Amino acid sequence: MSTAALLRTDSAVRPTHRPGFTDLVRSEWTKFTSLRSTWWSLGVMTVVSLGFTVAATATYTHDYPHLDAATQSQFRTDTVGLILQPAAQFAQLAVCVLGVLLIASEYSTGMIRATMLAAPRRTSALLAKAATLAAAVFVLSEVVAVACFLIGSRIVRAHSVVSITDPTSLHAVLGFGAYMTLIGLVALSLGTLLRHPAAGISMVLAMQFVLAGVVGMIPGSVGKHLAGAMPSGATVIMGSGHNASNVYSPAQGLLILLGWVAVLGASALHTVKKRDV
Amino acid sequence: MTTANTHTFDAAPAIEARGLTKSYGGRTAVADLSFAVHAGRVTGFLGPNGAGKSTTMRLLLGLERPEAGEALIEGRPYAALIAPMTRVGALLDAKAFHKGRSARGHLLALARSQALPDARVDAVLDLVGLSSVARKRAGGFSLGMAQRLGIAAALLGDPRIVLLDEPVNGLDPQGILWIRTLMKQLAAEGRAVLVSSHLMNEMAVTADHLLVIGQGRLLADCPTAEFIERHTDPAVYAATPQVARPALLEEAFMRLTAGAAEYSAH
Ligand SMILES: Nc1ncnc2c1ncn2[C@@H]1O[C@H](COP(=O)(O)OP(=O)(O)O)[C@@H](O)[C@H]1O
Ligand SMILES: [Mg+2]
């Protein structure tokens, strides 16, 4: 190579327009799609979802004649929950890892400085990341949810018939995408606050797989309500709303999760704005 | 002097620090630092390890906030710039990119954030000599290649101002020569180049102007030749032929900082 090569004689070197938020989203989308870990996470999310839908629906269908009446009735009144919730409970792991890594890997590699130099108002860079993650996770989760629903409802149809065109089913299918997306944003916020990939992943997994169990040990209905108010409790949004074991309705579950995203997201934005890079 | 009028519209300096002060956990890293960096020359930012060079650069770029003072780029804070990478290019640390991304992917993401055409990415890859490995994982790059990628990112927006923090650290002689030539060329094209180093010899051969810093304070701000003349033993200076005088920078620096015993303590 030669350093005598052109720099300023290259007349193409001007922004094609005044860059704005859309350009930051394009930039974040480029980053997102140019990492193998993104495709791995999304692939794992898809496979695990389908796997757990099949496993849960097949097990219940097979065991149905031996179940007590209460469980049988729960199976029939919350069939969508049976189809979608086990899938989401386990597949969210991939989304959590993806969300944390999206930002924490920038801190751990030093890439964050390049990001902040490109977008020195800082919060817009994080918002562009959030938009990218949310769009990708929502679209893919909806495709996955429809596939899970179609497969799961076929497996259970001997004992319970649900159609994807029922409003309850539609809400649940939309709820699956909303849950995955919002959990991804929770993970992104935690990754921003903690900066270290391992710390962020540990924290978000503890939050999703341990926290509800711990607060649920508080005796009486307090423990049940608290456990349901944790982000992981929001899986009710992909249920029928008629499951006796749920303390919150799907709509309340959505509000709870939105609340978590609002609180953690606002702290992440505030921290990014204030903290030295 | 009849043309004096034409100079009344003098623009703000490329970079200006006004009373920059920053401390970490009560320990002062940069103290009341004021200086200006002008276009068309290489300004060397010289000081021992821990003097506050990197901190100053992060303050100039808005990555950190000063406790007092302000940092201005052509008269405005960095954070107020539109498409900042087209105004200022910076190389802070080599390898500050995601290991799993290709060089091209890394630069494409940066270019798109500034609304720069994708073609510019291939142009800078070519400029730094990375075209043949553009699609390889940047995590596998040698330090020299990583440094080139960092330079490519800095030059992506064809900026008028370039900041380089210890760009020759760890490079082989060929890499050092490449950076040195590049910096001189950038200055010759009329850009402002601020380059930090703790290596006297490096600064002596590249910098036209010196900002010398010790323990976060500015110790000198003058042309390199003048700095050497002012701070070397006059007898030694007189006895040294002109071409060899850059080699006296180290001695000049040592004499200037002789009072600050703390240097040897760190
Ligand atoms: N992020 C940080 N946290 C704590 N101390 C820091 C940090 N960055 C720099 N320092 C301290 O500030 C001083 C100046 O450091 P630095 O700017 O890196 O110097 P230089 O680049 O000249 O070697 C040093 O004492 C260093 O230990
Ligand atoms: Mg340094």
Coordinates of C-alpha atoms in Angstrom, one line a residue, chain A residues 37-254:
Chain A
S37 CA -23.2 -14.9 17.6
T38 CA -26.4 -13.1 16.5
W39 CA -27.3 -15.9 14.1
W40 CA -26.4 -18.5 16.7
S41 CA -28.7 -16.9 19.3
L42 CA -31.6 -16.5 16.9
G43 CA -31.1 -20.1 15.6
V44 CA -31.1 -21.4 19.2
M45 CA -34.2 -19.4 20.0
T46 CA -36.0 -20.9 17.1
V47 CA -35.0 -24.5 17.7
V48 CA -35.6 -24.4 21.4
S49 CA -39.0 -22.8 21.0
L50 CA -40.2 -25.5 18.5
G51 CA -38.6 -28.2 20.6
F52 CA -40.3 -27.3 23.8
T53 CA -43.7 -26.7 22.1
V54 CA -43.5 -30.2 20.8
A55 CA -42.2 -31.7 24.0
A56 CA -44.8 -30.0 26.2
T57 CA -47.8 -30.6 24.0
A58 CA -46.8 -34.2 23.2
T59 CA -46.3 -35.1 26.9
Y60 CA -49.6 -33.6 28.0
T61 CA -51.5 -35.2 25.1
H62 CA -49.9 -38.6 25.9
D63 CA -50.6 -38.3 29.6
Y64 CA -54.1 -36.8 29.3
P65 CA -56.1 -39.9 30.2
H66 CA -54.1 -40.2 33.5
L67 CA -54.3 -36.6 34.5
D68 CA -56.7 -35.5 37.3
A69 CA -59.8 -33.6 36.4
A70 CA -58.4 -30.2 37.5
T71 CA -55.3 -30.6 35.4
Q72 CA -57.3 -31.8 32.4
S73 CA -59.5 -28.7 32.7
Q74 CA -56.5 -26.4 32.9
F75 CA -55.1 -28.1 29.8
R76 CA -58.3 -27.3 28.0
T77 CA -58.9 -23.8 29.2
D78 CA -55.3 -22.7 28.7
T79 CA -54.2 -24.7 25.7
V80 CA -52.4 -21.7 24.1
G81 CA -50.4 -21.3 27.3
L82 CA -49.4 -24.9 27.1
I83 CA -48.3 -24.5 23.5
L84 CA -46.4 -21.2 23.9
Q85 CA -45.2 -20.8 27.5
P86 CA -42.8 -23.7 27.8
A87 CA -41.2 -22.6 24.5
A88 CA -40.8 -19.0 25.7
Q89 CA -39.5 -20.0 29.1
F90 CA -36.5 -21.8 27.7
A91 CA -36.0 -20.0 24.4
Q92 CA -35.8 -16.7 26.2
L93 CA -32.3 -17.8 27.4
A94 CA -31.0 -17.2 23.8
V95 CA -32.6 -13.8 23.7
C96 CA -31.2 -12.8 27.1
V97 CA -27.7 -13.7 26.0
L98 CA -28.2 -11.9 22.7
G99 CA -29.4 -8.7 24.4
V100 CA -26.6 -8.6 27.0
L101 CA -23.9 -9.4 24.4
L102 CA -25.1 -6.7 22.0
I103 CA -23.9 -4.0 24.3
A104 CA -21.6 -5.7 26.8
S105 CA -19.3 -7.0 24.1
E106 CA -18.8 -3.4 23.0
Y107 CA -17.7 -2.5 26.4
S108 CA -15.4 -5.5 26.8
T109 CA -13.7 -5.0 23.4
G110 CA -13.5 -1.2 23.5
M111 CA -15.8 -0.9 20.5
I112 CA -18.1 1.2 22.6
R113 CA -15.7 4.2 22.1
A114 CA -16.1 3.9 18.4
T115 CA -19.8 3.8 18.8
M116 CA -19.9 6.9 21.1
L117 CA -17.5 8.8 18.8
A118 CA -19.9 8.1 15.9
A119 CA -22.9 9.1 18.0
P120 CA -21.7 11.4 20.7
R121 CA -25.1 12.2 22.0
R122 CA -24.9 8.6 23.3
T123 CA -28.5 7.8 24.1
S124 CA -29.4 7.7 20.5
A125 CA -26.8 5.0 19.9
L126 CA -28.4 2.9 22.7
L127 CA -31.9 3.6 21.4
A128 CA -30.8 2.6 17.9
K129 CA -29.4 -0.7 19.3
A130 CA -32.7 -1.2 21.1
A131 CA -34.7 -0.6 18.0
T132 CA -32.5 -3.1 16.0
L133 CA -32.8 -5.8 18.7
A134 CA -36.5 -5.2 19.1
A135 CA -37.3 -5.4 15.4
A136 CA -35.2 -8.5 14.8
V137 CA -36.5 -10.4 17.8
F138 CA -40.1 -9.4 17.4
V139 CA -40.3 -10.4 13.7
L140 CA -38.5 -13.7 14.2
S141 CA -40.5 -14.5 17.4
E142 CA -43.8 -14.0 15.6
V143 CA -42.8 -16.4 12.9
V144 CA -41.7 -18.8 15.5
A145 CA -44.9 -18.3 17.6
V146 CA -47.1 -19.0 14.6
A147 CA -45.1 -22.1 13.8
C148 CA -45.2 -23.3 17.4
F149 CA -48.9 -22.6 17.5
L150 CA -49.7 -24.5 14.3
I151 CA -47.6 -27.5 15.4
G152 CA -48.7 -27.5 19.0
S153 CA -52.4 -27.1 18.2
R154 CA -52.1 -30.1 15.8
I155 CA -50.6 -32.3 18.5
V156 CA -53.2 -31.5 21.2
R157 CA -56.3 -31.5 18.9
A158 CA -57.6 -34.9 20.2
H159 CA -58.3 -33.3 23.6
S160 CA -58.6 -29.5 22.8
V161 CA -59.2 -27.7 19.7
V162 CA -57.8 -24.2 19.3
S163 CA -57.6 -22.1 16.1
I164 CA -55.1 -19.4 15.4
T165 CA -57.9 -17.1 14.4
D166 CA -59.5 -17.1 17.8
P167 CA -58.8 -13.7 19.5
T168 CA -57.3 -15.5 22.5
S169 CA -54.9 -17.4 20.3
L170 CA -54.0 -14.3 18.4
H171 CA -53.3 -12.4 21.5
A172 CA -51.2 -15.2 22.8
V173 CA -49.2 -15.4 19.6
L174 CA -48.6 -11.7 19.6
G175 CA -47.8 -12.0 23.3
F176 CA -45.0 -14.4 22.6
G177 CA -43.3 -11.9 20.3
A178 CA -43.9 -9.1 22.8
Y179 CA -42.5 -11.1 25.6
M180 CA -39.3 -12.1 23.8
T181 CA -38.8 -8.6 22.5
L182 CA -39.3 -6.9 25.9
I183 CA -37.1 -9.5 27.7
G184 CA -34.4 -8.8 25.0
L185 CA -34.7 -5.1 26.0
V186 CA -34.4 -6.0 29.7
A187 CA -31.2 -7.9 28.9
L188 CA -29.9 -5.0 26.8
S189 CA -30.5 -2.7 29.7
L190 CA -28.8 -5.0 32.2
G191 CA -25.9 -5.4 29.8
T192 CA -25.5 -1.6 29.5
L193 CA -25.6 -1.2 33.3
L194 CA -23.2 -4.0 34.1
R195 CA -20.9 -3.7 31.0
H196 CA -19.3 -7.1 31.5
P197 CA -20.7 -9.9 29.3
A198 CA -20.4 -12.6 32.1
A199 CA -21.8 -10.4 34.7
G200 CA -24.7 -9.3 32.5
I201 CA -25.6 -12.8 31.4
S202 CA -25.4 -14.1 35.0
M203 CA -27.6 -11.3 36.2
V204 CA -30.3 -11.7 33.5
L205 CA -30.4 -15.4 33.9
A206 CA -30.7 -15.1 37.7
M207 CA -33.5 -12.7 37.1
Q208 CA -35.3 -14.9 34.7
F209 CA -34.7 -18.3 36.3
V210 CA -34.1 -17.7 40.0
L211 CA -35.7 -14.5 41.1
A212 CA -39.4 -15.5 40.8
G213 CA -38.7 -18.7 42.7
V214 CA -37.0 -16.9 45.5
V215 CA -39.7 -14.2 46.0
G216 CA -42.3 -16.9 45.6
M217 CA -41.1 -18.5 48.8
I218 CA -42.6 -15.6 50.7
P219 CA -45.7 -17.3 52.2
G220 CA -49.2 -16.6 51.2
S221 CA -50.6 -14.6 48.3
V222 CA -47.8 -11.9 48.7
G223 CA -45.2 -14.3 47.5
K224 CA -47.4 -15.4 44.6
H225 CA -48.1 -11.9 43.5
L226 CA -44.5 -10.8 43.8
A227 CA -43.3 -13.8 41.8
G228 CA -45.9 -13.0 39.1
A229 CA -44.7 -9.4 39.0
M230 CA -41.1 -10.4 38.2
P231 CA -40.2 -10.2 34.4
S232 CA -40.4 -13.9 34.1
G233 CA -44.0 -13.9 35.4
A234 CA -45.0 -12.0 32.3
T235 CA -45.3 -15.3 30.3
V236 CA -49.0 -15.0 31.3
I237 CA -49.3 -12.7 28.2
M238 CA -49.1 -15.8 26.0
G239 CA -51.8 -17.6 28.0
S240 CA -55.6 -17.7 27.6
G241 CA -56.1 -15.7 30.8
H242 CA -58.3 -18.5 32.2
N243 CA -55.6 -20.4 34.0
A244 CA -56.4 -20.7 37.7
S245 CA -52.8 -20.8 38.7
N246 CA -52.1 -17.3 37.2
V247 CA -52.4 -14.3 39.6
Y248 CA -52.3 -11.7 36.8
S249 CA -54.2 -11.4 33.5
P250 CA -52.3 -11.3 30.2
A251 CA -52.9 -7.5 30.0
Q252 CA -51.5 -7.1 33.5
G253 CA -48.5 -9.2 32.6
L254 CA -47.8 -7.0 29.6

